[in-house]
GROMACS .gro file of C-alpha atoms in nm:
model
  340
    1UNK     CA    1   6.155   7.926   7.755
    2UNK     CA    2   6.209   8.135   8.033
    3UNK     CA    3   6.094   8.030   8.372
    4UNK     CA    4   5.895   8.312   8.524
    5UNK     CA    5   5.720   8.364   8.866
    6UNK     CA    6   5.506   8.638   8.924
    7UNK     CA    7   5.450   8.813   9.265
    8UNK     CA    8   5.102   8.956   9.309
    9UNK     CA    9   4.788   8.818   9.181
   10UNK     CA   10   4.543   9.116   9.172
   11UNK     CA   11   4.328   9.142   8.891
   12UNK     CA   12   4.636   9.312   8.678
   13UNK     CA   13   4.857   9.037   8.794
   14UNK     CA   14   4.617   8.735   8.675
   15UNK     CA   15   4.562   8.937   8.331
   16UNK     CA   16   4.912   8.949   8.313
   17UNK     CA   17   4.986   8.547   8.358
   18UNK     CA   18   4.655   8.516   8.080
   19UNK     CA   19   4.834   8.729   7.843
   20UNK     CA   20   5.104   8.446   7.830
   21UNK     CA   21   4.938   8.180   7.748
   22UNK     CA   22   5.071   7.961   7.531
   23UNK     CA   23   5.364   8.180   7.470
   24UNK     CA   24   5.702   8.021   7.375
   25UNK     CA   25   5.945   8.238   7.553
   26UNK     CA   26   5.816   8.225   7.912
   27UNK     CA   27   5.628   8.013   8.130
   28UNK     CA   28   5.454   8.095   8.484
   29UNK     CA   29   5.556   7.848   8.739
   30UNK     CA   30   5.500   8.027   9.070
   31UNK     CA   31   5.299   8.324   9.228
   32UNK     CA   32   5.391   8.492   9.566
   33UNK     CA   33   5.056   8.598   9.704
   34UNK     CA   34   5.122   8.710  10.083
   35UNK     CA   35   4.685   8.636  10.136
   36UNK     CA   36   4.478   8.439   9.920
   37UNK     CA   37   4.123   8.526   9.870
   38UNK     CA   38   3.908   8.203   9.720
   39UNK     CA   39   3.905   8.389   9.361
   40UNK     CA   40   4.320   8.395   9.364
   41UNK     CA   41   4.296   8.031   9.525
   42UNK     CA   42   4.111   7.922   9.225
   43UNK     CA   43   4.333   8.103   8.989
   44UNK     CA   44   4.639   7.924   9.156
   45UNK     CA   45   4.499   7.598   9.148
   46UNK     CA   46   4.333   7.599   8.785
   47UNK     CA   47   4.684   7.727   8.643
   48UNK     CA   48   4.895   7.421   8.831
   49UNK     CA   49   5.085   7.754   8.990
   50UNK     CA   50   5.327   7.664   9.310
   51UNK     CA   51   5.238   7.903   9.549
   52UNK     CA   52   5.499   8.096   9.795
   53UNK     CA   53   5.410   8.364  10.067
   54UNK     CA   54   5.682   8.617   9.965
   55UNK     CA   55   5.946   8.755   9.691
   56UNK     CA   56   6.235   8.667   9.926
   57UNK     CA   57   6.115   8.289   9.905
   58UNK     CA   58   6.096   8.360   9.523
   59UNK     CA   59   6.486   8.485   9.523
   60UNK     CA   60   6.568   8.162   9.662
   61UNK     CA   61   6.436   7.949   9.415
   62UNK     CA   62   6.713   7.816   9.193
   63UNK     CA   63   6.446   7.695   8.954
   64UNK     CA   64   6.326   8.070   8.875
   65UNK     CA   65   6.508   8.296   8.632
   66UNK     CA   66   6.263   8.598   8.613
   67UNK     CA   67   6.006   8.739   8.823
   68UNK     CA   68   5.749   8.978   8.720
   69UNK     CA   69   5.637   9.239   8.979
   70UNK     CA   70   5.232   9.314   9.032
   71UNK     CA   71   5.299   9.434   9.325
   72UNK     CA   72   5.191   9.767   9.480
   73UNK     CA   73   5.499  10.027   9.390
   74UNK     CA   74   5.614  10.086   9.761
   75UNK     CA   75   5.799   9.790   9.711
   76UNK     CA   76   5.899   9.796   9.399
   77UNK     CA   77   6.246   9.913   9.497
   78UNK     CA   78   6.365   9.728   9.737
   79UNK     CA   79   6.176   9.399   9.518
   80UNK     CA   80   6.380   9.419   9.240
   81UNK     CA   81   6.713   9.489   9.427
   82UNK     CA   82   6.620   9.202   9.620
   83UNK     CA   83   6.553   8.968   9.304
   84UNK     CA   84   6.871   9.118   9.065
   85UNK     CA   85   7.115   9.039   9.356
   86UNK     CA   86   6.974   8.705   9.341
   87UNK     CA   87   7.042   8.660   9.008
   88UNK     CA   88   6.647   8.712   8.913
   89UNK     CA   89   6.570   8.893   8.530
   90UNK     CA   90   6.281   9.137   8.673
   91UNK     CA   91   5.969   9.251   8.544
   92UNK     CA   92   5.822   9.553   8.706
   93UNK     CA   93   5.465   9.690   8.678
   94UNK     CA   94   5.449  10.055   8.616
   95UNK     CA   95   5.508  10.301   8.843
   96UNK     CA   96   5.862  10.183   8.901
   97UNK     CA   97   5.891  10.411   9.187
   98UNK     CA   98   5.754  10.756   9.289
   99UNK     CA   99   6.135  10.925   9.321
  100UNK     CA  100   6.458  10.906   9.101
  101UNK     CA  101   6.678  10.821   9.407
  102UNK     CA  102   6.482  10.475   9.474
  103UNK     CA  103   6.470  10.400   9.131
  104UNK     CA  104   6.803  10.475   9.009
  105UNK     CA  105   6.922  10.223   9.318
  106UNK     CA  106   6.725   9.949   9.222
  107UNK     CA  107   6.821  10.033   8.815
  108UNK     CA  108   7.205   9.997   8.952
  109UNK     CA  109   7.161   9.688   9.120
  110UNK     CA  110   7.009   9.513   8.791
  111UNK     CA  111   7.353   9.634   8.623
  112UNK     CA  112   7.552   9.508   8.875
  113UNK     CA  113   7.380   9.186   8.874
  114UNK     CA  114   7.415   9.171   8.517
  115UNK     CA  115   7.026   9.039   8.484
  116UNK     CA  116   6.739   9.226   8.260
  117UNK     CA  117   6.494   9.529   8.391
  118UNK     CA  118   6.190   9.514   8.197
  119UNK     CA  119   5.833   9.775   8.291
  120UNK     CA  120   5.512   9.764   8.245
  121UNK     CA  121   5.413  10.025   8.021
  122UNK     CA  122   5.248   9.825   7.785
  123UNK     CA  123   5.080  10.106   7.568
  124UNK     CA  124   5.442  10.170   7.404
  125UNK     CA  125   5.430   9.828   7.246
  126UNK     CA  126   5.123   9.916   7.067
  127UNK     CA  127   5.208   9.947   6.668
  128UNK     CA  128   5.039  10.308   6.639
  129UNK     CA  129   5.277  10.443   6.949
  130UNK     CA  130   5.584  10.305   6.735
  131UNK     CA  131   5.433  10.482   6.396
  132UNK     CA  132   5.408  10.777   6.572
  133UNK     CA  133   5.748  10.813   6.741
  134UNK     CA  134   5.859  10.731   6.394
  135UNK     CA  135   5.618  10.985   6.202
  136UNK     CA  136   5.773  11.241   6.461
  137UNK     CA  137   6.124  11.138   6.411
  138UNK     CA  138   6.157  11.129   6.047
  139UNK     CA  139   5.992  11.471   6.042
  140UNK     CA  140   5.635  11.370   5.917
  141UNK     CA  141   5.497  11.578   6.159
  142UNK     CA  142   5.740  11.887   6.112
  143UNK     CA  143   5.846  12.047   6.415
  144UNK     CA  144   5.703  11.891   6.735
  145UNK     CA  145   5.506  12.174   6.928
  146UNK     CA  146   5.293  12.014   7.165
  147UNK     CA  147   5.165  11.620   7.293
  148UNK     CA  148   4.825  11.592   7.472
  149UNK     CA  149   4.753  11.274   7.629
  150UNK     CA  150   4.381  11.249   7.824
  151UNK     CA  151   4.353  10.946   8.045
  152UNK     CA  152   4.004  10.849   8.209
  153UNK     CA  153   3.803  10.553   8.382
  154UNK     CA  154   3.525  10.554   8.686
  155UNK     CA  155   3.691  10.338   8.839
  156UNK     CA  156   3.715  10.548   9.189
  157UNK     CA  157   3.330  10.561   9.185
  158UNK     CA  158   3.312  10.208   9.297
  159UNK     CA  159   3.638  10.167   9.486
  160UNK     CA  160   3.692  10.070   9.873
  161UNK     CA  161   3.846  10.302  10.091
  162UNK     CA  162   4.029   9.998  10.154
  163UNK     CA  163   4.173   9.960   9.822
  164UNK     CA  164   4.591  10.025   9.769
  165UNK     CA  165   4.495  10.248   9.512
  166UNK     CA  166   4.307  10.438   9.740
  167UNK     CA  167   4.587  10.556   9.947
  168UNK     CA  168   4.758  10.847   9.875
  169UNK     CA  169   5.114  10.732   9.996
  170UNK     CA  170   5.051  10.426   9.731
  171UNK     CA  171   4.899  10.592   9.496
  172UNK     CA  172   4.935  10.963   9.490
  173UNK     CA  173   4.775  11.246   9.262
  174UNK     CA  174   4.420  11.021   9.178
  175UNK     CA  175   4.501  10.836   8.881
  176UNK     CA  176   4.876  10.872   8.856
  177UNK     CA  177   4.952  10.541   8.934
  178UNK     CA  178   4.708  10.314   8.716
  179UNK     CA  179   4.678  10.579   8.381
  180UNK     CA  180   4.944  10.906   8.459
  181UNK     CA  181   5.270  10.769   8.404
  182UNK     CA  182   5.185  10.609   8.053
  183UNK     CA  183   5.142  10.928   7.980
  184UNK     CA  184   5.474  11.041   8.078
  185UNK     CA  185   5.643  10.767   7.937
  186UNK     CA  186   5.484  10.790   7.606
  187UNK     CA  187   5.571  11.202   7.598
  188UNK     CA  188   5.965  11.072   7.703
  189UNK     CA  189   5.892  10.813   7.400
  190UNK     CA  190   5.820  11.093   7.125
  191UNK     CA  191   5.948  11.396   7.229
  192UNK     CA  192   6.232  11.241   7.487
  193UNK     CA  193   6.329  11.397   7.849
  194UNK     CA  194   6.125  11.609   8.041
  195UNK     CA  195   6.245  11.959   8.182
  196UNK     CA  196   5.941  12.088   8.422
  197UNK     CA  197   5.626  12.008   8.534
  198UNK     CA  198   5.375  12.202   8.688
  199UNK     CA  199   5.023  11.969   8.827
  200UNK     CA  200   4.711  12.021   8.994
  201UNK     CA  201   4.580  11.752   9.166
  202UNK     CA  202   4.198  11.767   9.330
  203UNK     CA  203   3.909  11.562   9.494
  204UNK     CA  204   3.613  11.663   9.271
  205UNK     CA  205   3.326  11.328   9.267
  206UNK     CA  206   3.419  11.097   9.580
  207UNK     CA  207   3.516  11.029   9.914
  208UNK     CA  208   3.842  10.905   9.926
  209UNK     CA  209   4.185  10.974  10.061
  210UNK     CA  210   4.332  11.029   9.697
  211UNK     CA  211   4.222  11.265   9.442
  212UNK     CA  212   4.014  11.194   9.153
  213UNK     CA  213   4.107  11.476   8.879
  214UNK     CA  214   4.496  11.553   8.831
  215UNK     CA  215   4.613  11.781   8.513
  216UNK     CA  216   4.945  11.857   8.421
  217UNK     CA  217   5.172  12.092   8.203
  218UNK     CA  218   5.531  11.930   8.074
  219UNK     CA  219   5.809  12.134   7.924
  220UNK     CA  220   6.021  11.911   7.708
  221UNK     CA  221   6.411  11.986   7.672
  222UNK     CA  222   6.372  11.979   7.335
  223UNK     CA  223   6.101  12.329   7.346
  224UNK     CA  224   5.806  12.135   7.266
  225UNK     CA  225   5.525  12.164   7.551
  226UNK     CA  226   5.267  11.856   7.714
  227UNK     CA  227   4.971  11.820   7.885
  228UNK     CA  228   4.820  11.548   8.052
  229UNK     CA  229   4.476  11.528   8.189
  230UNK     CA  230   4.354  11.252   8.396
  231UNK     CA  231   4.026  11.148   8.627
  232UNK     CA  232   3.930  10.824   8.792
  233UNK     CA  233   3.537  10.904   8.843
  234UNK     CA  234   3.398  10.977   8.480
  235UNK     CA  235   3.363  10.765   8.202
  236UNK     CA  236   3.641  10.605   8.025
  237UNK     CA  237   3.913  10.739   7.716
  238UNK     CA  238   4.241  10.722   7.624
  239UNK     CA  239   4.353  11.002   7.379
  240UNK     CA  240   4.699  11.082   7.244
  241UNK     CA  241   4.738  11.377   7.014
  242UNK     CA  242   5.086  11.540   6.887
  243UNK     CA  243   5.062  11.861   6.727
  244UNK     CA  244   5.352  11.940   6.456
  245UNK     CA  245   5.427  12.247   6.192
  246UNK     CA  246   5.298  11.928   5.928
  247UNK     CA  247   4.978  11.876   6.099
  248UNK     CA  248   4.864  11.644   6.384
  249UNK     CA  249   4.794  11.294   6.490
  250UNK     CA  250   4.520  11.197   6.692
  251UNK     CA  251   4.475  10.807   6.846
  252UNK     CA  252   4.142  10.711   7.018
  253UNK     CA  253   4.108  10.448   7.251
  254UNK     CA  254   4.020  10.348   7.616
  255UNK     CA  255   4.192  10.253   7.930
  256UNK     CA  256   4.132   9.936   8.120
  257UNK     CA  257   3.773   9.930   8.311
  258UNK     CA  258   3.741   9.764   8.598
  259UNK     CA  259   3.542   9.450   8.546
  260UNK     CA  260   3.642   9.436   8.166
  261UNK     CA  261   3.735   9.153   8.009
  262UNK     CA  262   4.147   8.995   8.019
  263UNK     CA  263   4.107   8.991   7.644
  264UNK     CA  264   3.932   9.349   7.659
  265UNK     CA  265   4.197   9.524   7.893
  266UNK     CA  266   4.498   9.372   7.707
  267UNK     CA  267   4.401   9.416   7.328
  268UNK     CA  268   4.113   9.718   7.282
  269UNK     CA  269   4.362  10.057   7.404
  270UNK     CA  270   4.382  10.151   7.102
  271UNK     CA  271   4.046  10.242   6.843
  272UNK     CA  272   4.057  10.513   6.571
  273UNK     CA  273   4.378  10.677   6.431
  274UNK     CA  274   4.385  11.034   6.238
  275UNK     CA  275   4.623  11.210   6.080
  276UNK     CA  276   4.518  11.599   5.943
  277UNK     CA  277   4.796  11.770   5.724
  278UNK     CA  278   4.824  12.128   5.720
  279UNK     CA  279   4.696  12.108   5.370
  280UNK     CA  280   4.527  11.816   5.245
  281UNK     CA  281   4.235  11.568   5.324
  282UNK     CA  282   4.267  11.377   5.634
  283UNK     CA  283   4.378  11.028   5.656
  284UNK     CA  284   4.167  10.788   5.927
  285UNK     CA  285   4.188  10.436   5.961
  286UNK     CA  286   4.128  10.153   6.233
  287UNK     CA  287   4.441  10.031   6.475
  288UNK     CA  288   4.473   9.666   6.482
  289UNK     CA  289   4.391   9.475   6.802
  290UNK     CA  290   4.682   9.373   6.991
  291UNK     CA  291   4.801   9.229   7.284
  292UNK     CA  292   5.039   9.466   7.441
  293UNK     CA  293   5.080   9.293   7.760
  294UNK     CA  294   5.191   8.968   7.596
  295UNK     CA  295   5.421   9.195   7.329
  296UNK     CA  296   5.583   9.363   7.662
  297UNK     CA  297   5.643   9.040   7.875
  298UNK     CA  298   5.784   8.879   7.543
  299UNK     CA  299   5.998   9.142   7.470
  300UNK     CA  300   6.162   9.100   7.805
  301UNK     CA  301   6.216   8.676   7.762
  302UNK     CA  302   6.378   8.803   7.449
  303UNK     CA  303   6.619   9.022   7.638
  304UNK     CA  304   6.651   8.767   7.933
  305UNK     CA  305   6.779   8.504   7.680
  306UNK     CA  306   7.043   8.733   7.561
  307UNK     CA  307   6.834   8.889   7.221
  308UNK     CA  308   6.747   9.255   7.170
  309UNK     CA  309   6.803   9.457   7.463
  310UNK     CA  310   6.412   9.576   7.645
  311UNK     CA  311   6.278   9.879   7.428
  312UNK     CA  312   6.232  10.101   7.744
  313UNK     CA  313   6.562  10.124   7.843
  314UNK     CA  314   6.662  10.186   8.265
  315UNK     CA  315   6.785  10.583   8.169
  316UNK     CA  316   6.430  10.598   8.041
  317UNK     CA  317   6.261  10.462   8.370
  318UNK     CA  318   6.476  10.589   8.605
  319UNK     CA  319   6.404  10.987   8.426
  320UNK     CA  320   6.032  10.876   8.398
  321UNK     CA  321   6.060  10.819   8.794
  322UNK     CA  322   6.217  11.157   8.852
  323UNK     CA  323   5.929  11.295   8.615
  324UNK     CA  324   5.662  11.132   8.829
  325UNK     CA  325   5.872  11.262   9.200
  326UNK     CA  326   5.858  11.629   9.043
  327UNK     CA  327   5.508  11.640   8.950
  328UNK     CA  328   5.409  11.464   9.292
  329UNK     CA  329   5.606  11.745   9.437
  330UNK     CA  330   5.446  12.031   9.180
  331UNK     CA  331   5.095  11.891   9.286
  332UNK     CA  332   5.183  11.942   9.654
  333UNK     CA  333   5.330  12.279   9.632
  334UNK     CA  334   5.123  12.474   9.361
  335UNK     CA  335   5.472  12.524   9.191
  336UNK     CA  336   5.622  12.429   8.907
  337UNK     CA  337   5.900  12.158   8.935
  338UNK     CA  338   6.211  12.116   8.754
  339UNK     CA  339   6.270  11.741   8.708
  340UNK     CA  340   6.642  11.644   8.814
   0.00000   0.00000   0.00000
């Protein structure tokens, strides 16, 4: 039983400690909350939590061994380094960081430390994301050509001006930070690293400081091609598709709505699942309901206690970072980016 603290109790963060419950690798002890609205007071209370102002009060605590980060991703750098030199096993929500210099600090700071790096992209843990990198990998799907990955949810329609995620220096290109880099990590998942990017990034439904529809092209190393489409002011989808010289794969599902439910948000992503052969019938069937948020955060106790290293491994989010810096930079150029 790993003795876990978490550091920012948003809604994310408090769907995150739910997702635990009753687990039997970690435990939530602590929350660092820096200002403590009467909702987060209640959620602090009703869990027994010991509350703290700040991660550096966190790093002190000899009774903590991991901290998981719902923070916004400014800090997500210099959080972690802070934490792993304390001796902390960290937890980071996704985006890691927005550049590969940032995040391939903090990654070498966890190795020097000697303590797990786990992230947040919690879609990979889903069964049908593991099927398919295998379908693609044993050659089920022939030759890989092309990945498609749409990404929606209103969510900007009703958000303050005041909100992090409203800021374009926190959360850049629209819906980037909440849906965009699942994509990328799931196209570094089946098709591995990315060569160039070229995004455009606009304001289209509201009036706010970020962008609300963001689409990008991705040219794997390996030849095969990407695209990723996503908008935070229409209704909401999430839809994977991977194109192959055997036929495709298609997976259906939907991305986390504000005001869903913690049950909603952690177990319905994924919905209907299609595979169509070159030649042949169809095959369709129903993906199970399940918990990726809890399958993440357990992976990483596993790791912490010394099992089966964390499936996304730091190569994978430090290149995932660089992805996300180049297609920041393609956005705000018109060009296309190699990713270094």
């Amino acid at each position: 039983m790993i003795r876990t603290a978490i550091a920012g109790l948003g809604w994310w963060g408090r769907t995150l400690v739910e997702s635990i419950d009753g687990s039997a690798l970690m435990t939530v002890v602590a929350a660092a909350q820096p200002r403590v609205s009467p909702e987060i007071d209640a959620f602090i209370t009703a869990r027994g939590l010991r509350h703290v102002a700040s991660v550096d009060e966190l790093a002190k605590d000899d009774g903590i061994e991991a901290v998981i980060l719902a923070t916004p991703p400014s800090g997500h750098a210099a959080e972690t380094t802070t934490l792993a030199r304390a001796g902390k096993h960290v937890f980071c929500e996704k985006p890691f960081t927005y550049d590969k210099a940032s995040a391939a600090a903090a990654a070498a700071a966890v190795e020097k430390a000697g303590v797990v790096l786990g992230i947040g992209f919690n879609r990979r843990f889903h069964p049908e994301m593991e099927k398919l990198r295998e379908r693609i990998r044993s050659g089920g799907l022939g030759v890989l050509e092309h990945i498609e990955c749409i990404m929606t949810v209103p969510n900007a329609l009703f958000m303050p001006k005041t909100a992090w995620r409203a800021k374009p220096e926190e959360a850049p290109c629209g819906a980037l930070a909440p849906l965009g880099v699942h994509a990328i990590d799931a196209f570094i998942q089946l098709a591995g690293e990315i060569e160039t990017i070229y995004c455009q990034s606009t304001r289209r439904a509201v009036d706010l400081p970020t962008d609300d529809t963001t689409s990008a092209l991705f040219r794997m190393k390996s030849g095969a091609s990407a695209y990723l489409g996503m908008m935070m002011a229409t209704a909401p989808a999430f839809v994977v598709q991977a194109y192959g010289s055997k036929g495709w794969v298609r997976l259906d599902g939907m991305t986390h709505v504000a005001g869903a439910s913690s049950e909603e948000r952690r177990t319905g992503l994924f919905a209907e699942c299609r595979f169509q052969p070159v030649q042949g019938e169809a095959e369709t069937w129903a993906a199970d309901r399940v918990d990726t948020a809890r399958v993440g955060l357990e992976a990483f106790a596993r790791a912490a206690a010394g099992g089966p290293a964390f499936p996304v491994t730091p190569a994978e989010i430090v290149h995932g970072a660089a992805a996300t810096e180049a297609l920041i930079r393609s956005a705000a150029t018109g060009q296309a980016q190699r990713v270094e």
